[in-house]
Tab-separated table of C-alpha atoms in Angstrom:
chain	number	residue	atom	x	y	z
A	1	MET	CA	-8.399	97.550	-19.160
A	2	SER	CA	-8.279	93.639	-19.185
A	3	GLN	CA	-8.873	92.055	-15.768
A	4	PRO	CA	-6.240	89.044	-14.938
A	5	ASP	CA	-7.388	85.434	-15.339
A	6	PRO	CA	-8.908	84.007	-12.240
A	7	GLY	CA	-6.115	81.800	-10.735
A	8	SER	CA	-3.299	83.858	-12.460
A	9	GLN	CA	-0.778	85.677	-10.336
A	10	ALA	CA	0.575	89.214	-10.749
A	11	GLU	CA	3.781	89.522	-12.491
A	12	GLY	CA	6.728	89.677	-10.008
A	13	GLU	CA	4.627	87.931	-7.257
A	14	PRO	CA	6.375	84.920	-5.734
A	15	GLN	CA	4.701	81.612	-6.773
A	16	GLN	CA	3.110	79.601	-3.809
A	17	PRO	CA	4.602	76.172	-3.209
A	18	GLY	CA	2.119	73.567	-4.783
A	19	ALA	CA	0.583	75.873	-7.234
A	20	GLN	CA	-0.524	74.567	-10.420
A	21	GLN	CA	0.666	75.768	-13.782
A	22	PRO	CA	-1.469	76.433	-16.664
A	23	GLY	CA	-2.206	72.888	-18.415
A	24	GLY	CA	-2.740	71.064	-14.991
A	25	GLN	CA	0.951	69.881	-14.134
A	26	PRO	CA	2.131	70.808	-10.624
A	27	GLN	CA	5.544	72.493	-10.185
A	28	TRP	CA	8.516	70.669	-8.948
A	29	GLY	CA	8.348	69.642	-5.627
A	30	ALA	CA	4.670	69.909	-5.494
A	31	GLN	CA	2.378	67.167	-3.958
A	32	PRO	CA	-0.158	65.641	-6.476
A	33	PRO	CA	-3.679	65.770	-5.490
A	34	TRP	CA	-4.870	62.378	-4.385
A	35	ALA	CA	-8.337	61.253	-5.687
A	36	ALA	CA	-10.616	59.242	-3.508
A	37	PRO	CA	-9.769	55.381	-3.573
A	38	GLN	CA	-11.829	53.431	-5.557
A	39	PRO	CA	-13.831	50.591	-4.029
A	40	GLY	CA	-11.868	47.421	-4.283
A	41	ALA	CA	-8.668	49.128	-5.727
A	42	GLN	CA	-5.284	48.163	-4.017
A	43	PRO	CA	-3.237	51.023	-2.574
A	44	GLN	CA	-0.070	51.865	-4.043
A	45	TRP	CA	3.377	50.632	-2.881
A	46	GLY	CA	4.274	52.138	0.524
A	47	ALA	CA	0.700	53.781	0.979
A	48	GLN	CA	-1.234	52.812	3.928
A	49	PRO	CA	-4.682	51.618	2.993
A	50	GLN	CA	-7.700	53.677	3.802
A	51	TRP	CA	-9.950	52.878	6.642
A	52	GLY	CA	-12.814	50.791	5.559
A	53	ALA	CA	-11.051	49.528	2.523
A	54	GLN	CA	-11.888	45.910	2.021
A	55	PRO	CA	-8.593	43.873	0.605
A	56	GLN	CA	-9.838	41.021	-1.366
A	57	TYR	CA	-8.328	37.527	-1.096
A	58	PRO	CA	-8.300	34.751	-3.894
A	59	GLY	CA	-11.350	32.525	-3.142
A	60	GLN	CA	-12.669	34.223	-0.387
A	61	SER	CA	-15.260	37.183	-0.528
A	62	TRP	CA	-16.062	39.517	2.637
A	63	GLY	CA	-19.248	38.365	3.916
A	64	ALA	CA	-19.142	34.711	3.175
A	65	PRO	CA	-18.998	32.115	5.687
A	66	ILE	CA	-15.673	31.027	7.146
A	67	ASP	CA	-14.029	27.773	5.554
A	68	PRO	CA	-13.479	25.576	8.731
A	69	ARG	CA	-10.912	23.620	6.858
A	70	TRP	CA	-8.497	26.765	7.141
A	71	PRO	CA	-6.741	26.612	10.254
A	72	ALA	CA	-6.838	30.211	11.197
A	73	GLY	CA	-10.381	30.495	10.166
A	74	GLY	CA	-10.062	32.694	7.195
A	75	PRO	CA	-8.969	32.644	3.656
A	76	PRO	CA	-5.490	31.333	2.704
A	77	PRO	CA	-3.069	34.061	2.344
A	78	HIS	CA	-1.068	35.028	-1.048
A	79	GLY	CA	-3.377	32.768	-3.157
A	80	GLN	CA	-2.171	29.512	-1.518
A	81	PRO	CA	-4.373	26.586	-2.411
A	82	ARG	CA	-6.385	24.981	0.671
A	83	TYR	CA	-5.221	21.707	2.120
A	84	VAL	CA	-7.882	18.818	0.842
A	85	ALA	CA	-7.756	15.728	2.953
A	86	PRO	CA	-7.120	12.549	0.697
A	87	PRO	CA	-10.380	10.842	-0.229
A	88	LYS	CA	-11.479	7.793	2.252
A	89	PRO	CA	-13.963	5.742	0.004
A	90	GLY	CA	-13.762	2.423	1.851
A	91	ILE	CA	-11.860	1.276	5.066
A	92	VAL	CA	-8.677	3.623	5.077
A	93	PRO	CA	-7.813	6.801	3.541
A	94	LEU	CA	-5.816	6.685	0.464
A	95	ARG	CA	-2.436	7.784	1.330
A	96	PRO	CA	0.267	6.087	3.714
A	97	LEU	CA	-1.293	4.849	6.869
A	98	PHE	CA	-0.671	5.347	10.587
A	99	PHE	CA	-1.023	2.620	13.020
A	100	GLY	CA	-4.486	3.598	14.371
A	101	GLU	CA	-5.699	3.591	10.845
A	102	ILE	CA	-4.492	0.263	10.393
A	103	MET	CA	-6.209	-1.231	13.361
A	104	ASP	CA	-9.320	0.501	12.584
A	105	GLY	CA	-9.197	-0.712	8.933
A	106	ALA	CA	-8.674	-4.168	9.711
A	107	PHE	CA	-11.855	-3.980	12.122
A	108	GLN	CA	-13.803	-2.471	9.187
A	109	THR	CA	-12.707	-5.149	6.908
A	110	ILE	CA	-14.123	-7.818	8.975
A	111	ARG	CA	-17.286	-6.067	9.607
A	112	ARG	CA	-17.884	-5.309	6.027
A	113	ASN	CA	-16.842	-8.972	4.846
A	114	ALA	CA	-18.010	-10.905	7.878
A	115	LYS	CA	-19.091	-14.035	5.936
A	116	THR	CA	-15.986	-14.008	3.712
A	117	MET	CA	-13.341	-13.114	6.420
A	118	PHE	CA	-14.551	-15.024	9.272
A	119	GLY	CA	-16.062	-17.952	7.337
A	120	SER	CA	-12.733	-18.797	5.664
A	121	ALA	CA	-10.731	-18.459	8.981
A	122	LEU	CA	-13.382	-20.596	10.661
A	123	ILE	CA	-12.993	-23.509	8.234
A	124	VAL	CA	-9.025	-23.625	8.679
A	125	GLN	CA	-9.162	-23.190	12.634
A	126	ALA	CA	-11.834	-25.952	12.955
A	127	ILE	CA	-9.858	-28.286	10.732
A	128	SER	CA	-6.834	-27.603	12.783
A	129	GLY	CA	-8.280	-27.435	16.383
A	130	ALA	CA	-10.273	-30.645	15.750
A	131	LEU	CA	-7.203	-32.602	14.692
A	132	SER	CA	-5.043	-31.056	17.585
A	133	GLU	CA	-7.841	-32.056	20.230
A	134	VAL	CA	-7.951	-35.602	18.560
A	135	ALA	CA	-4.041	-35.865	19.085
A	136	ALA	CA	-4.320	-34.473	22.873
A	137	LEU	CA	-6.960	-36.947	23.477
A	138	GLY	CA	-4.881	-39.867	22.288
A	139	MET	CA	-2.296	-38.881	24.458
A	140	LEU	CA	-4.465	-38.630	27.476
A	141	GLY	CA	-5.780	-42.196	26.688
A	142	MET	CA	-2.494	-43.545	27.010
A	143	VAL	CA	-1.384	-45.832	29.768
A	144	GLN	CA	0.797	-44.475	32.656
A	145	PRO	CA	4.494	-45.742	32.659
A	146	PRO	CA	5.075	-48.335	35.291
A	147	VAL	CA	6.372	-46.856	38.744
A	148	GLY	CA	9.580	-49.036	39.011
A	149	GLY	CA	10.531	-48.295	35.395
A	150	PHE	CA	10.407	-50.767	32.408
A	151	THR	CA	11.474	-54.225	32.847
A	152	SER	CA	12.116	-54.872	29.335
A	153	GLN	CA	12.423	-53.332	25.901
A	154	ASP	CA	8.934	-54.647	24.588
A	155	GLU	CA	7.619	-53.023	27.457
A	156	ALA	CA	8.857	-49.572	26.842
A	157	MET	CA	8.062	-49.751	22.951
A	158	ARG	CA	4.597	-50.440	24.338
A	159	TYR	CA	4.558	-47.490	26.083
A	160	LEU	CA	6.844	-44.978	24.014
A	161	GLY	CA	5.610	-45.934	20.620
A	162	PRO	CA	1.856	-44.283	21.060
A	163	VAL	CA	3.449	-41.317	22.757
A	164	PHE	CA	5.920	-40.831	19.851
A	165	GLY	CA	3.206	-41.290	17.366
A	166	ALA	CA	1.092	-38.724	19.317
A	167	THR	CA	4.088	-36.164	19.258
A	168	VAL	CA	4.453	-36.572	15.644
A	169	GLY	CA	0.612	-36.084	14.946
A	170	ILE	CA	0.688	-32.888	17.259
A	171	MET	CA	3.741	-31.623	14.891
A	172	GLY	CA	1.884	-32.748	11.922
A	173	VAL	CA	-1.215	-30.867	12.794
A	174	SER	CA	0.966	-27.651	13.767
A	175	LEU	CA	2.605	-27.888	10.406
A	176	LEU	CA	-0.474	-28.308	8.391
A	177	THR	CA	-1.894	-25.249	10.250
A	178	MET	CA	1.084	-23.332	9.250
A	179	VAL	CA	0.383	-24.187	5.569
A	180	LEU	CA	-3.075	-23.487	5.552
A	181	ALA	CA	-2.549	-20.166	7.238
A	182	ALA	CA	-0.019	-19.095	4.812
A	183	ILE	CA	-2.454	-20.093	1.837
A	184	LEU	CA	-5.204	-18.295	3.555
A	185	GLN	CA	-3.461	-15.136	4.282
A	186	GLY	CA	-2.816	-14.640	0.623
A	187	VAL	CA	-6.299	-15.257	-0.325
A	188	MET	CA	-7.776	-13.070	2.385
A	189	ALA	CA	-5.675	-10.286	1.149
A	190	ILE	CA	-8.325	-9.769	-1.706
A	191	PRO	CA	-11.291	-8.444	0.281
A	192	VAL	CA	-8.857	-6.164	2.158
A	193	ALA	CA	-7.500	-4.653	-1.007
A	194	ARG	CA	-11.140	-4.445	-2.574
A	195	SER	CA	-12.536	-2.889	0.832
A	196	ALA	CA	-10.057	0.027	0.400
A	197	LEU	CA	-12.113	1.127	-2.518
A	198	ASN	CA	-15.473	0.296	-0.631
A	199	ARG	CA	-16.107	-2.932	-2.856
A	200	PRO	CA	-17.547	-5.574	-1.001
A	201	THR	CA	-16.281	-9.229	-1.671
A	202	GLY	CA	-18.349	-12.565	-1.287
A	203	PHE	CA	-16.975	-15.785	-0.352
A	204	LYS	CA	-17.281	-17.248	-3.763
A	205	GLN	CA	-16.014	-14.318	-5.434
A	206	MET	CA	-12.943	-14.073	-3.180
A	207	TRP	CA	-12.026	-17.778	-3.925
A	208	SER	CA	-12.618	-17.089	-7.683
A	209	LEU	CA	-10.416	-14.216	-7.679
A	210	ALA	CA	-7.687	-16.247	-6.036
A	211	ARG	CA	-7.973	-19.197	-8.008
A	212	SER	CA	-5.051	-18.602	-10.109
A	213	ARG	CA	-2.919	-17.982	-7.334
A	214	LEU	CA	-3.647	-20.980	-5.143
A	215	TRP	CA	-0.660	-22.823	-6.539
A	216	PRO	CA	1.940	-20.394	-6.080
A	217	LEU	CA	0.663	-19.816	-2.407
A	218	VAL	CA	0.766	-23.672	-2.102
A	219	GLY	CA	4.298	-23.425	-3.253
A	220	PHE	CA	5.317	-20.470	-0.874
A	221	ALA	CA	3.718	-22.425	2.119
A	222	SER	CA	5.865	-25.600	1.280
A	223	LEU	CA	8.803	-23.506	1.070
A	224	LEU	CA	8.001	-21.799	4.410
A	225	LEU	CA	7.371	-25.237	5.854
A	226	ALA	CA	10.623	-26.613	4.742
A	227	GLY	CA	12.626	-23.569	5.764
A	228	SER	CA	11.131	-23.807	9.237
A	229	LEU	CA	11.969	-27.518	9.614
A	230	LEU	CA	15.528	-26.915	8.453
A	231	PHE	CA	16.051	-24.203	10.679
A	232	PHE	CA	14.760	-26.134	13.895
A	233	LEU	CA	16.542	-29.209	12.840
A	234	VAL	CA	19.715	-27.489	12.621
A	235	LEU	CA	19.133	-25.752	15.770
A	236	PHE	CA	18.273	-28.996	17.584
A	237	LEU	CA	21.519	-30.561	16.272
A	238	LEU	CA	23.607	-27.745	17.535
A	239	ALA	CA	22.039	-28.060	20.947
A	240	VAL	CA	22.669	-31.721	20.921
A	241	LEU	CA	26.284	-31.264	19.872
A	242	ILE	CA	26.727	-28.585	22.433
A	243	VAL	CA	25.286	-30.615	25.365
A	244	THR	CA	27.294	-33.932	24.187
A	245	GLY	CA	30.666	-31.903	23.894
A	246	LEU	CA	30.559	-29.925	27.046
A	247	GLY	CA	28.211	-31.807	29.193
A	248	PRO	CA	26.577	-29.461	32.218
A	249	LEU	CA	28.745	-26.609	31.039
A	250	GLY	CA	27.143	-26.522	27.626
A	251	VAL	CA	23.639	-25.685	29.222
A	252	PRO	CA	24.531	-21.747	29.872
A	253	VAL	CA	25.795	-21.945	26.066
A	254	LEU	CA	22.105	-22.758	24.970
A	255	LEU	CA	20.656	-19.393	26.576
A	256	PRO	CA	22.445	-17.326	23.790
A	257	LEU	CA	21.969	-19.828	21.329
A	258	GLY	CA	18.174	-19.745	21.665
A	259	PHE	CA	18.068	-15.912	21.894
A	260	GLY	CA	19.908	-15.716	18.746
A	261	ALA	CA	17.656	-18.242	17.065
A	262	ALA	CA	14.497	-16.416	18.264
A	263	VAL	CA	16.014	-13.063	16.762
A	264	VAL	CA	16.690	-14.684	13.324
A	265	TYR	CA	13.470	-16.271	13.078
A	266	ALA	CA	11.592	-12.876	14.011
A	267	TRP	CA	13.705	-10.768	11.527
A	268	THR	CA	13.031	-13.369	8.724
A	269	TYR	CA	9.497	-13.724	9.651
A	270	THR	CA	9.104	-9.939	9.780
A	271	LYS	CA	10.888	-9.753	6.113
A	272	LEU	CA	8.533	-12.217	4.551
A	273	LEU	CA	5.417	-11.340	6.062
A	274	VAL	CA	3.708	-9.491	3.055
A	275	ALA	CA	4.865	-12.201	0.618
A	276	PRO	CA	1.484	-14.092	0.303
A	277	ALA	CA	-0.199	-10.666	-0.440
A	278	ALA	CA	2.318	-9.523	-2.931
A	279	ILE	CA	2.014	-13.098	-4.561
A	280	THR	CA	-1.886	-12.866	-4.829
A	281	ILE	CA	-2.465	-9.251	-5.468
A	282	GLU	CA	0.469	-8.638	-7.979
A	283	GLU	CA	0.296	-12.095	-9.482
A	284	LEU	CA	3.932	-12.961	-8.762
A	285	GLY	CA	5.493	-16.352	-8.645
A	286	VAL	CA	6.923	-17.920	-5.429
A	287	PHE	CA	10.746	-16.567	-5.315
A	288	ALA	CA	9.378	-13.158	-6.987
A	289	GLY	CA	7.152	-12.928	-4.085
A	290	LEU	CA	9.743	-13.512	-1.743
A	291	ARG	CA	12.100	-11.073	-3.087
A	292	ARG	CA	9.142	-8.376	-3.383
A	293	SER	CA	8.346	-8.687	0.326
A	294	TRP	CA	12.094	-8.591	1.265
A	295	THR	CA	12.279	-5.126	-0.763
A	296	LEU	CA	9.052	-3.673	0.547
A	297	THR	CA	9.993	-4.455	4.040
A	298	SER	CA	13.540	-2.843	3.941
A	299	ARG	CA	13.883	0.024	6.066
A	300	ASN	CA	10.573	-0.494	7.763
A	301	TRP	CA	11.347	-3.506	9.913
A	302	TRP	CA	10.964	-1.943	13.172
A	303	ARG	CA	7.691	-0.444	12.419
A	304	ILE	CA	6.333	-3.751	10.870
A	305	PHE	CA	7.537	-5.828	13.921
A	306	GLY	CA	6.399	-3.400	16.458
A	307	ILE	CA	2.698	-3.527	14.715
A	308	THR	CA	2.848	-7.414	14.470
A	309	LEU	CA	3.940	-8.010	17.878
A	310	LEU	CA	1.450	-5.634	19.293
A	311	VAL	CA	-1.391	-7.225	17.197
A	312	ALA	CA	-0.361	-10.924	18.206
A	313	PHE	CA	-0.210	-9.710	22.219
A	314	MET	CA	-3.599	-8.212	21.959
A	315	VAL	CA	-5.187	-11.420	20.221
A	316	GLY	CA	-3.560	-13.456	22.827
A	317	ILE	CA	-4.550	-11.528	25.808
A	318	ILE	CA	-8.209	-11.251	24.445
A	319	GLY	CA	-8.230	-15.111	23.749
A	320	SER	CA	-6.804	-15.987	27.173
A	321	ILE	CA	-9.348	-13.612	28.955
A	322	ILE	CA	-12.274	-15.541	27.109
A	323	GLN	CA	-10.813	-18.961	27.908
A	324	ILE	CA	-10.145	-18.327	31.556
A	325	PRO	CA	-13.876	-18.728	32.548
A	326	LEU	CA	-13.918	-22.081	30.837
A	327	GLY	CA	-10.813	-23.375	32.589
A	328	LEU	CA	-12.181	-22.330	35.914
A	329	ALA	CA	-15.636	-23.899	35.271
A	330	SER	CA	-13.962	-27.291	34.227
A	331	GLY	CA	-12.304	-27.502	37.598
A	332	GLY	CA	-15.094	-26.553	40.056
A	333	ILE	CA	-18.343	-27.350	38.217
A	334	ASN	CA	-18.709	-30.699	39.461
A	335	SER	CA	-17.730	-30.065	42.963
A	336	VAL	CA	-20.310	-27.077	43.050
A	337	PHE	CA	-23.205	-28.568	41.309
A	338	ALA	CA	-22.551	-32.393	41.602
A	339	PRO	CA	-20.279	-32.920	44.671
A	340	HIS	CA	-21.453	-36.584	44.817
A	341	ALA	CA	-21.519	-37.370	41.122
A	342	GLY	CA	-20.167	-40.722	39.873
A	343	ALA	CA	-17.395	-41.380	37.707
A	344	SER	CA	-19.409	-41.456	34.432
A	345	GLN	CA	-21.188	-38.044	35.318
A	346	VAL	CA	-17.588	-36.578	35.930
A	347	THR	CA	-16.593	-37.844	32.663
A	348	THR	CA	-19.485	-36.739	30.767
A	349	THR	CA	-19.308	-33.253	32.297
A	350	ALA	CA	-15.385	-33.148	31.591
A	351	ILE	CA	-16.140	-34.311	27.846
A	352	VAL	CA	-19.180	-31.503	27.439
A	353	LEU	CA	-16.789	-28.534	29.008
A	354	ALA	CA	-13.968	-29.756	26.676
A	355	VAL	CA	-16.237	-29.720	23.618
A	356	VAL	CA	-17.519	-26.096	24.585
A	357	SER	CA	-13.939	-25.014	25.430
A	358	LEU	CA	-12.867	-26.377	21.790
A	359	VAL	CA	-15.850	-24.696	20.310
A	360	VAL	CA	-15.009	-21.245	21.616
A	361	GLY	CA	-11.230	-21.643	21.197
A	362	ILE	CA	-12.120	-22.119	17.592
A	363	LEU	CA	-14.366	-18.929	17.351
A	364	VAL	CA	-11.894	-16.889	19.212
A	365	SER	CA	-8.792	-18.261	17.020
A	366	ALA	CA	-10.818	-17.487	13.753
A	367	VAL	CA	-11.595	-13.956	14.750
A	368	GLY	CA	-7.907	-13.241	15.924
A	369	PHE	CA	-6.574	-14.977	12.782
A	370	ALA	CA	-8.826	-12.914	10.422
A	371	PHE	CA	-7.974	-9.712	12.053
A	372	GLN	CA	-4.158	-10.569	12.087
A	373	THR	CA	-4.567	-11.262	8.144
A	374	SER	CA	-6.180	-8.073	7.636
A	375	VAL	CA	-3.443	-6.053	9.490
A	376	ALA	CA	-0.822	-7.944	7.599
A	377	ALA	CA	-2.576	-7.130	4.231
A	378	LEU	CA	-3.003	-3.227	5.276
A	379	ILE	CA	0.555	-3.195	6.131
A	380	TYR	CA	1.357	-4.453	2.453
A	381	MET	CA	-0.947	-1.707	1.094
A	382	ASP	CA	0.752	0.900	3.121
A	383	LEU	CA	4.003	-0.197	2.133
A	384	ARG	CA	3.245	0.206	-1.853
A	385	MET	CA	1.518	3.471	-1.089
A	386	ARG	CA	4.844	4.751	0.556
A	387	ARG	CA	7.178	3.076	-2.325
A	388	ASP	CA	4.955	2.534	-5.601
A	389	GLY	CA	2.413	5.199	-5.265
A	390	LEU	CA	-0.420	2.624	-4.911
A	391	ASP	CA	-2.574	5.475	-3.527
A	392	VAL	CA	-2.424	7.344	-6.903
A	393	GLU	CA	-3.440	4.139	-8.612
A	394	LEU	CA	-6.242	3.859	-6.221
A	395	LEU	CA	-7.415	7.174	-6.800
A	396	ARG	CA	-7.581	6.694	-10.589
A	397	LEU	CA	-9.427	3.466	-10.104
A	398	LEU	CA	-11.968	5.376	-7.786
A	399	GLU	CA	-12.539	8.219	-10.490
A	400	THR	CA	-12.824	5.952	-13.529
A	401	GLY	CA	-14.616	3.201	-12.051
A	402	GLU	CA	-12.467	0.516	-14.022
A	403	ASP	CA	-12.300	-3.156	-13.119
A	404	PRO	CA	-15.157	-3.123	-10.398
A	405	ASP	CA	-15.001	-6.664	-10.090
A	406	GLY	CA	-11.216	-7.346	-10.054
A	407	VAL	CA	-8.485	-6.717	-7.504
A	408	PRO	CA	-7.144	-3.298	-7.157
A	409	GLY	CA	-3.261	-3.129	-7.550
A	410	ARG	CA	-3.219	-6.327	-9.533
A	411	ARG	CA	-0.503	-6.131	-12.459
A	412	GLY	CA	-2.759	-7.544	-15.048
A	413	ALA	CA	-5.396	-4.843	-14.678
A	414	ARG	CA	-2.853	-1.998	-15.089
A	415	GLN	CA	-1.240	-3.691	-18.093
A	416	ALA	CA	-4.653	-3.858	-19.588
A	417	VAL	CA	-5.647	-0.232	-19.366
A	418	ALA	CA	-2.040	0.949	-19.885
A	419	GLN	CA	-1.471	3.084	-23.057
A	420	PRO	CA	1.816	3.063	-24.752
A	421	TRP	CA	4.014	6.091	-25.141
A	422	PRO	CA	4.115	7.890	-27.302
A	423	PRO	CA	0.570	7.145	-28.416
A	424	ASN	CA	0.536	5.580	-32.073
A	425	THR	CA	-1.854	7.565	-34.076
A	426	GLY	CA	-1.126	6.197	-37.427
A	427	GLN	CA	-0.581	9.535	-38.812
A	428	GLY	CA	3.103	9.830	-38.335
A	429	PHE	CA	5.122	13.301	-37.625
A	430	PRO	CA	4.305	16.152	-39.949
A	431	ARG	CA	7.164	17.186	-41.969
A	432	GLY	CA	7.714	20.798	-43.168
């Protein structure tokens, strides 16, 4: 008598739920047997992961050190790429800049190119300071007006002639300083642009790279000078007409007129702030540089004005703090160290203190001018990064090392390395 197979059930006996049919297939409603999860296998949809299972994340294995750049301290979820900060090969990171980065970049530029930046600014400030001091000494040496007034026209002309000449001289020195500052602002944008890629610039190299842009800068400075003179001349004529026509009642009208003139002047100055840098770096003409500055500063006027105003305030406060001890010394040194000195000794001491004050003032002015120029050049680079993608171009120059002795961002260098599109291989398109 044959025995039933193991695992087979007797005929007529009810089938147990979950029993397996011959052939290894479970019946309907039966739960399939779960196999042990393989190491590293992902659980099925809706299933809970087993205890001790180690889910794998892209780019991070368990037991590896935690990447400190990820804010949560672990790997990025779902395969998202990690944030990589833009490179900073030089004075500033290659991306749009913040206020603190502009300030730090200006200091770094002066520190890395001290001879170039400080030397150039010192030459201009020494010329303007010496001429201003000569004009001031000329006014101090004039005779005092008579107490009872002038008795004749010849006597009045003998007094007013030198006064008028000294005043014209001081105004001429101021205008000359404005022209030299506008030219030097464009020239000194070159070491700032090169320092963005950590490329030092010597004194001769800076002037060699700026040689072809000197005449456009002179034209810009002359146009700026003519515009300033015309502006103040029109303002003066308006003031004269108001006072002449209204008399004492015209004085209150001059206050809003002066305020409006100051607003117009500040607005125009801010709009044209980066014109020298655009003329030098992008090799533009005078009017093209003015249009370029006007375009770059649009929708950024308040930011640029705030930075420029704050920098001017900082430079003025630091210069005043340095000059205060010299001003106090000039008034009290004789009374403390030589209370019974003669007239010749007092004059000698005053001259020595005036010379020392002039030298210190020139040094402080040179440092302040170099810093303000660097800030203006960095504002120009920041605006180009925001509008033109200059940071991408600087990254390409950083990776390829092209044009190491040129000016980053210059149009001639870009056109020299630009490739036409579509590329002309000389083979034509295949035909079928």
